[in-house]
Short mmCIF file of C-alpha atoms and ligand atoms in Angstrom, two decimals:
data_model
loop_
_atom_site.label_atom_id
_atom_site.label_comp_id
_atom_site.label_asym_id
_atom_site.label_seq_id
_atom_site.Cartn_x
_atom_site.Cartn_y
_atom_site.Cartn_z
CA MET A 1 114.19 80.01 104.32
CA THR A 2 111.90 82.51 102.57
CA PRO A 3 112.39 82.48 98.79
CA PRO A 4 114.11 85.63 97.47
CA GLU A 5 111.01 86.61 95.45
CA SER A 6 109.01 87.17 98.63
CA GLU A 7 111.69 87.91 101.21
CA LEU A 8 110.56 91.55 101.59
CA ALA A 9 106.83 90.77 101.59
CA GLY A 10 104.88 93.25 103.70
CA ARG A 11 107.86 95.54 104.28
CA VAL A 12 107.64 99.27 103.71
CA ALA A 13 110.72 100.85 102.13
CA ILE A 14 111.49 104.53 101.62
CA ILE A 15 114.01 105.13 98.84
CA THR A 16 115.25 108.70 98.39
CA GLY A 17 116.01 109.97 94.90
CA ALA A 18 114.23 106.99 93.37
CA GLY A 19 112.75 108.86 90.42
CA ARG A 20 115.44 107.35 88.21
CA GLY A 21 118.82 105.61 88.18
CA ILE A 22 120.08 103.41 90.99
CA GLY A 23 117.24 104.47 93.33
CA LEU A 24 114.53 103.43 90.88
CA ALA A 25 116.27 100.10 90.24
CA ILE A 26 116.39 99.50 93.99
CA ALA A 27 112.70 100.39 94.36
CA ARG A 28 111.79 97.99 91.54
CA ASN A 29 113.95 95.20 92.98
CA PHE A 30 112.44 95.60 96.46
CA CYS A 31 108.92 95.55 94.96
CA GLU A 32 109.78 92.35 93.09
CA ALA A 33 110.55 90.84 96.52
CA GLY A 34 107.15 91.90 97.85
CA ALA A 35 107.89 95.28 99.43
CA THR A 36 105.93 98.52 99.18
CA ALA A 37 108.18 101.25 97.74
CA VAL A 38 107.83 104.87 98.79
CA ILE A 39 109.65 107.03 96.26
CA ALA A 40 110.91 110.14 98.04
CA GLU A 41 112.02 112.38 95.22
CA LEU A 42 112.87 116.07 94.81
CA ASP A 43 111.62 116.05 91.22
CA ALA A 44 107.89 115.50 91.78
CA ASP A 45 107.15 114.57 88.15
CA ALA A 46 109.97 112.02 88.03
CA GLY A 47 108.78 110.53 91.31
CA GLU A 48 105.18 110.21 90.12
CA GLN A 49 106.24 108.68 86.80
CA ALA A 50 108.49 106.16 88.55
CA ALA A 51 105.72 105.14 90.97
CA GLN A 52 103.22 104.83 88.11
CA ALA A 53 105.67 102.68 86.12
CA LEU A 54 106.06 100.35 89.11
CA ARG A 55 102.28 100.17 89.62
CA ASP A 56 101.86 99.40 85.89
CA GLU A 57 104.17 96.43 86.47
CA GLY A 58 101.84 95.25 89.23
CA HIS A 59 103.86 96.51 92.18
CA ASP A 60 102.87 98.48 95.26
CA ALA A 61 104.51 101.91 95.05
CA TRP A 62 103.70 105.56 95.64
CA ALA A 63 105.63 108.78 95.43
CA ARG A 64 105.99 111.81 97.65
CA GLN A 65 107.86 114.96 96.79
CA CYS A 66 110.67 115.34 99.32
CA ASP A 67 113.86 117.35 99.67
CA VAL A 68 116.28 115.39 101.86
CA ARG A 69 118.06 118.66 102.76
CA SER A 70 115.00 119.86 104.66
CA ARG A 71 114.08 118.55 108.09
CA GLU A 72 110.48 119.76 107.60
CA SER A 73 110.18 117.96 104.27
CA VAL A 74 111.61 114.71 105.67
CA ASP A 75 109.47 114.89 108.83
CA ALA A 76 106.36 115.32 106.65
CA LEU A 77 107.40 112.29 104.58
CA VAL A 78 107.89 110.15 107.69
CA GLU A 79 104.52 111.20 109.06
CA ALA A 80 102.80 110.42 105.75
CA VAL A 81 104.36 106.95 105.56
CA GLN A 82 103.45 106.15 109.15
CA THR A 83 99.88 107.35 108.67
CA ARG A 84 99.50 105.17 105.58
CA HIS A 85 101.38 102.04 106.70
CA GLY A 86 101.95 102.28 110.46
CA CYS A 87 105.62 101.32 110.14
CA ILE A 88 108.85 101.92 108.21
CA ASP A 89 111.03 98.84 107.68
CA ILE A 90 113.68 100.05 105.25
CA LEU A 91 115.29 103.39 104.39
CA VAL A 92 117.64 103.77 101.44
CA ASN A 93 119.62 107.02 101.46
CA ASN A 94 120.28 107.23 97.74
CA ALA A 95 119.61 110.82 96.55
CA GLY A 96 122.66 112.40 95.02
CA MET A 97 124.60 114.09 92.24
CA ASN A 98 128.22 114.44 91.16
CA PHE A 99 130.03 117.62 90.08
CA VAL A 100 133.53 117.50 88.64
CA SER A 101 135.84 120.52 88.78
CA PRO A 102 139.33 121.54 89.92
CA THR A 103 139.15 122.21 93.66
CA GLU A 104 140.70 125.70 93.34
CA CYS A 105 137.80 126.89 91.22
CA GLN A 106 134.97 124.81 92.64
CA PRO A 107 131.97 127.10 93.21
CA ASP A 108 130.65 127.34 96.77
CA SER A 109 127.28 126.22 95.44
CA ASP A 110 128.67 122.91 94.07
CA TRP A 111 130.42 122.14 97.37
CA HIS A 112 127.42 123.01 99.52
CA LEU A 113 124.85 121.19 97.37
CA GLN A 114 126.79 117.91 97.44
CA VAL A 115 127.38 118.15 101.20
CA ASP A 116 123.76 119.15 101.84
CA VAL A 117 122.18 116.35 99.82
CA MET A 118 124.61 113.44 100.25
CA LEU A 119 125.79 114.01 103.84
CA ASN A 120 123.42 116.34 105.68
CA GLY A 121 120.48 114.72 103.86
CA VAL A 122 121.63 111.25 104.90
CA PHE A 123 121.84 112.43 108.51
CA ILE A 124 118.43 114.15 108.44
CA CYS A 125 116.72 111.06 106.96
CA THR A 126 118.61 108.65 109.22
CA ARG A 127 117.63 110.57 112.34
CA ALA A 128 113.97 110.93 111.36
CA VAL A 129 113.42 107.35 110.16
CA GLY A 130 115.84 105.88 112.72
CA THR A 131 113.71 107.32 115.53
CA VAL A 132 110.72 105.36 114.19
CA MET A 133 112.80 102.19 113.75
CA LEU A 134 114.27 102.40 117.25
CA ARG A 135 110.73 102.65 118.61
CA GLN A 136 109.76 99.61 116.52
CA GLN A 137 113.02 97.90 117.57
CA SER A 138 113.46 96.86 113.95
CA GLY A 139 114.58 98.28 110.65
CA VAL A 140 117.41 98.56 108.15
CA ILE A 141 119.04 101.72 106.82
CA LEU A 142 121.05 101.35 103.61
CA ASN A 143 123.32 104.23 102.60
CA ILE A 144 124.57 104.58 99.05
CA SER A 145 128.22 105.56 99.26
CA SER A 146 130.66 105.16 96.35
CA ILE A 147 134.08 103.86 95.41
CA ALA A 148 134.92 107.58 95.60
CA GLY A 149 134.66 107.26 99.39
CA TYR A 150 137.70 104.97 99.56
CA GLY A 151 140.41 107.31 98.30
CA ALA A 152 141.51 110.17 96.11
CA TRP A 153 139.74 110.74 92.82
CA PRO A 154 141.00 114.12 91.57
CA LEU A 155 138.48 116.80 90.55
CA ARG A 156 135.88 115.35 92.92
CA SER A 157 136.92 116.74 96.32
CA ALA A 158 133.41 117.37 97.64
CA TYR A 159 132.00 114.09 96.31
CA ASP A 160 134.91 112.03 97.69
CA ALA A 161 134.75 113.71 101.10
CA VAL A 162 131.00 113.23 101.35
CA LYS A 163 131.09 109.57 100.32
CA ALA A 164 133.92 108.84 102.79
CA ALA A 165 131.82 110.52 105.47
CA VAL A 166 128.88 108.27 104.59
CA ILE A 167 131.10 105.20 105.16
CA SER A 168 132.07 106.66 108.54
CA LEU A 169 128.47 107.54 109.44
CA THR A 170 127.40 103.99 108.56
CA GLU A 171 130.00 102.56 110.95
CA ASN A 172 129.16 105.02 113.69
CA VAL A 173 125.36 104.81 113.71
CA GLY A 174 125.47 101.09 112.91
CA CYS A 175 127.43 100.45 116.11
CA GLU A 176 125.31 102.87 118.12
CA TRP A 177 122.05 101.10 117.19
CA ALA A 178 123.40 97.55 116.89
CA ARG A 179 121.74 96.30 120.09
CA ARG A 180 118.48 98.12 119.42
CA GLY A 181 117.21 96.16 116.42
CA VAL A 182 118.30 98.59 113.72
CA ARG A 183 120.99 97.68 111.19
CA VAL A 184 122.86 100.39 109.27
CA VAL A 185 124.75 99.26 106.17
CA SER A 186 126.16 100.78 103.02
CA VAL A 187 127.08 99.89 99.47
CA ALA A 188 129.83 101.56 97.49
CA PRO A 189 128.90 101.20 93.83
CA GLY A 190 131.50 101.43 91.12
CA VAL A 191 130.82 103.49 88.02
CA THR A 192 127.21 102.68 87.06
CA ARG A 193 125.17 103.46 83.95
CA THR A 194 122.87 106.32 85.05
CA ASN A 195 122.27 110.01 84.36
CA ILE A 196 125.28 110.91 86.55
CA LEU A 197 127.61 108.92 84.30
CA GLN A 198 125.94 110.16 81.10
CA SER A 199 126.19 113.82 82.10
CA LEU A 200 129.93 113.46 82.92
CA VAL A 201 130.48 111.78 79.55
CA ASP A 202 128.43 114.49 77.80
CA GLN A 203 130.50 117.22 79.50
CA GLY A 204 133.66 115.52 78.24
CA VAL A 205 135.08 115.13 81.78
CA ALA A 206 134.82 111.33 81.75
CA SER A 207 135.12 108.61 79.18
CA LEU A 208 133.22 105.34 79.28
CA ASP A 209 136.11 103.60 77.59
CA GLN A 210 138.51 104.80 80.28
CA TYR A 211 136.18 103.65 83.05
CA ASN A 212 135.83 100.25 81.40
CA ARG A 213 139.60 99.88 81.14
CA ARG A 214 140.14 101.04 84.75
CA THR A 215 137.72 98.37 86.07
CA PRO A 216 139.24 94.90 86.55
CA MET A 217 136.05 93.33 85.19
CA GLY A 218 136.43 95.51 82.10
CA ARG A 219 133.01 97.18 82.26
CA VAL A 220 130.92 99.57 84.31
CA ALA A 221 127.91 98.34 86.30
CA ASP A 222 124.25 98.18 85.38
CA VAL A 223 121.81 99.52 87.97
CA GLU A 224 120.33 96.04 88.56
CA GLU A 225 123.72 94.83 89.79
CA ILE A 226 123.65 97.44 92.55
CA ALA A 227 119.97 96.83 93.31
CA SER A 228 120.34 93.08 93.82
CA VAL A 229 123.05 93.65 96.45
CA ALA A 230 120.86 96.30 98.07
CA ARG A 231 118.06 93.72 98.38
CA PHE A 232 120.42 91.23 100.00
CA LEU A 233 121.70 93.79 102.51
CA VAL A 234 118.22 94.85 103.66
CA SER A 235 116.94 91.26 103.80
CA ASP A 236 117.06 88.85 106.72
CA ARG A 237 119.82 86.96 104.89
CA ALA A 238 122.08 89.83 106.00
CA SER A 239 120.86 89.74 109.63
CA TYR A 240 124.41 89.69 111.05
CA ILE A 241 125.71 92.54 108.85
CA THR A 242 125.81 96.05 110.27
CA ALA A 243 128.09 99.09 110.45
CA THR A 244 129.95 98.21 107.27
CA THR A 245 130.18 99.06 103.58
CA LEU A 246 130.25 96.58 100.71
CA ALA A 247 131.97 97.60 97.48
CA VAL A 248 130.02 96.57 94.38
CA ASP A 249 132.62 97.71 91.92
CA GLY A 250 133.92 94.99 89.59
CA GLY A 251 137.21 95.04 91.52
CA TRP A 252 137.85 98.82 91.17
CA VAL A 253 138.93 99.53 94.77
CA ALA A 254 141.14 96.45 95.02
CA TRP A 255 143.06 97.45 91.89
CA ASP A 256 145.16 100.17 93.47
CA GLY A 257 148.41 101.70 92.23
CA LEU A 258 148.81 99.62 89.10
CA PRO A 259 149.29 101.19 85.68
CA GLY A 260 145.95 102.18 84.23
CA LYS A 261 144.51 103.74 87.39
CA ALA A 262 141.96 106.35 86.40
CA ALA A 263 143.43 109.72 85.48
CA VAL A 264 140.17 111.67 85.67
N1 NAD B 301 126.03 106.38 88.86
C1 NAD B 301 127.18 106.06 89.43
O1 NAD B 301 128.19 105.78 88.73
C2 NAD B 301 127.30 106.02 90.93
C3 NAD B 301 128.42 105.39 91.49
C4 NAD B 301 128.55 105.35 92.87
C5 NAD B 301 127.58 105.90 93.67
N2 NAD B 301 126.50 106.50 93.11
C6 NAD B 301 125.52 107.10 94.01
O2 NAD B 301 124.25 106.51 93.78
C7 NAD B 301 123.23 107.43 94.13
C8 NAD B 301 122.24 107.54 92.95
O3 NAD B 301 122.97 107.99 91.82
P1 NAD B 301 122.42 107.86 90.33
O4 NAD B 301 123.59 107.65 89.48
O5 NAD B 301 121.27 106.95 90.28
O6 NAD B 301 121.94 109.38 90.11
P2 NAD B 301 120.73 110.02 89.29
O7 NAD B 301 121.14 111.42 89.01
O8 NAD B 301 120.29 109.15 88.17
O9 NAD B 301 119.55 110.03 90.39
C9 NAD B 301 119.65 110.80 91.55
C10 NAD B 301 118.26 111.17 92.01
O10 NAD B 301 118.37 111.94 93.24
C11 NAD B 301 117.37 112.95 93.21
N3 NAD B 301 117.70 114.02 94.15
C12 NAD B 301 118.68 114.95 94.02
N4 NAD B 301 118.64 115.81 95.03
C13 NAD B 301 117.64 115.42 95.86
C14 NAD B 301 117.12 115.92 97.09
N5 NAD B 301 117.61 117.03 97.65
N6 NAD B 301 116.09 115.24 97.67
C15 NAD B 301 115.56 114.13 97.09
N7 NAD B 301 116.01 113.63 95.90
C16 NAD B 301 117.04 114.28 95.29
C17 NAD B 301 117.38 113.41 91.75
O11 NAD B 301 116.21 114.15 91.42
C18 NAD B 301 117.51 112.08 91.02
O12 NAD B 301 116.25 111.52 90.71
C19 NAD B 301 123.92 108.75 94.46
O13 NAD B 301 124.06 108.87 95.86
C20 NAD B 301 125.29 108.58 93.81
O14 NAD B 301 126.29 109.35 94.44
C21 NAD B 301 126.32 106.58 91.76
#
């Protein structure tokens, strides 16, 4: 069996929203296994800086400004990657954000932005890259869902609905393409140390201590713990896994209904 440090050698991976956070950790992890990372990022500066940082570490990475909400933007990305590499082996639908507010006063803009980026964007990227992969008769699409997709988490109605829809989309498209060489899988991270978590803590709508206590393992995740599972799922070691979501959550989802369940 190929050693893990070269199991993605020669593969071309597009990771959306990889300018920072979980996406950047996934890009770095894939590069460490020999892949070329294409950082598809709305924030052009963040994308360029991330790609440069990976190149400085000796990896093969480049960035392209891309808005996953736009079919034109995603089509241009796909064309650029094909022109440069001739194939697309991996797509990670990672771009996202998280707004917290009571549903009765949630602004239209917050609802629409979360649905546009984390559901419509996943569809737009899946369709565009999936078309290439179906032609190749090979490829893996990894969607980043969330523990929020498994049940109610008050004050996050749009985020929960979108992440549940991503779990459903993974099952649906995974089954549809299962006999055509394309796997579609998903991970549902627990609370993870990134900008999303920091901004919720800064706004006073979440507490790190509360998240730690709510998690059976007693701590939130580091980005590398999500990235290493992402590498497994896109690798050939996971060749019989499709149309399913794996929780990477320190036991969060399993711990249901006991005292101490998160109140925020
Ligand atoms: N951090 C957590 O606790 C956590 C837990 C579960 C799931 N997730 C999911 O993981 C993913 C990454 O989250 P993160 O915490 O790393 O967030 P982050 O805010 O650190 O990074 C998100 C990235 O997405 C980019 N982005 C936003 N809109 C975009 C668009 N339209 N097109 C392209 N890029 C866009 C941002 O510029 C940013 O670089 C998200 O889908 C999030 O819902 C995060």
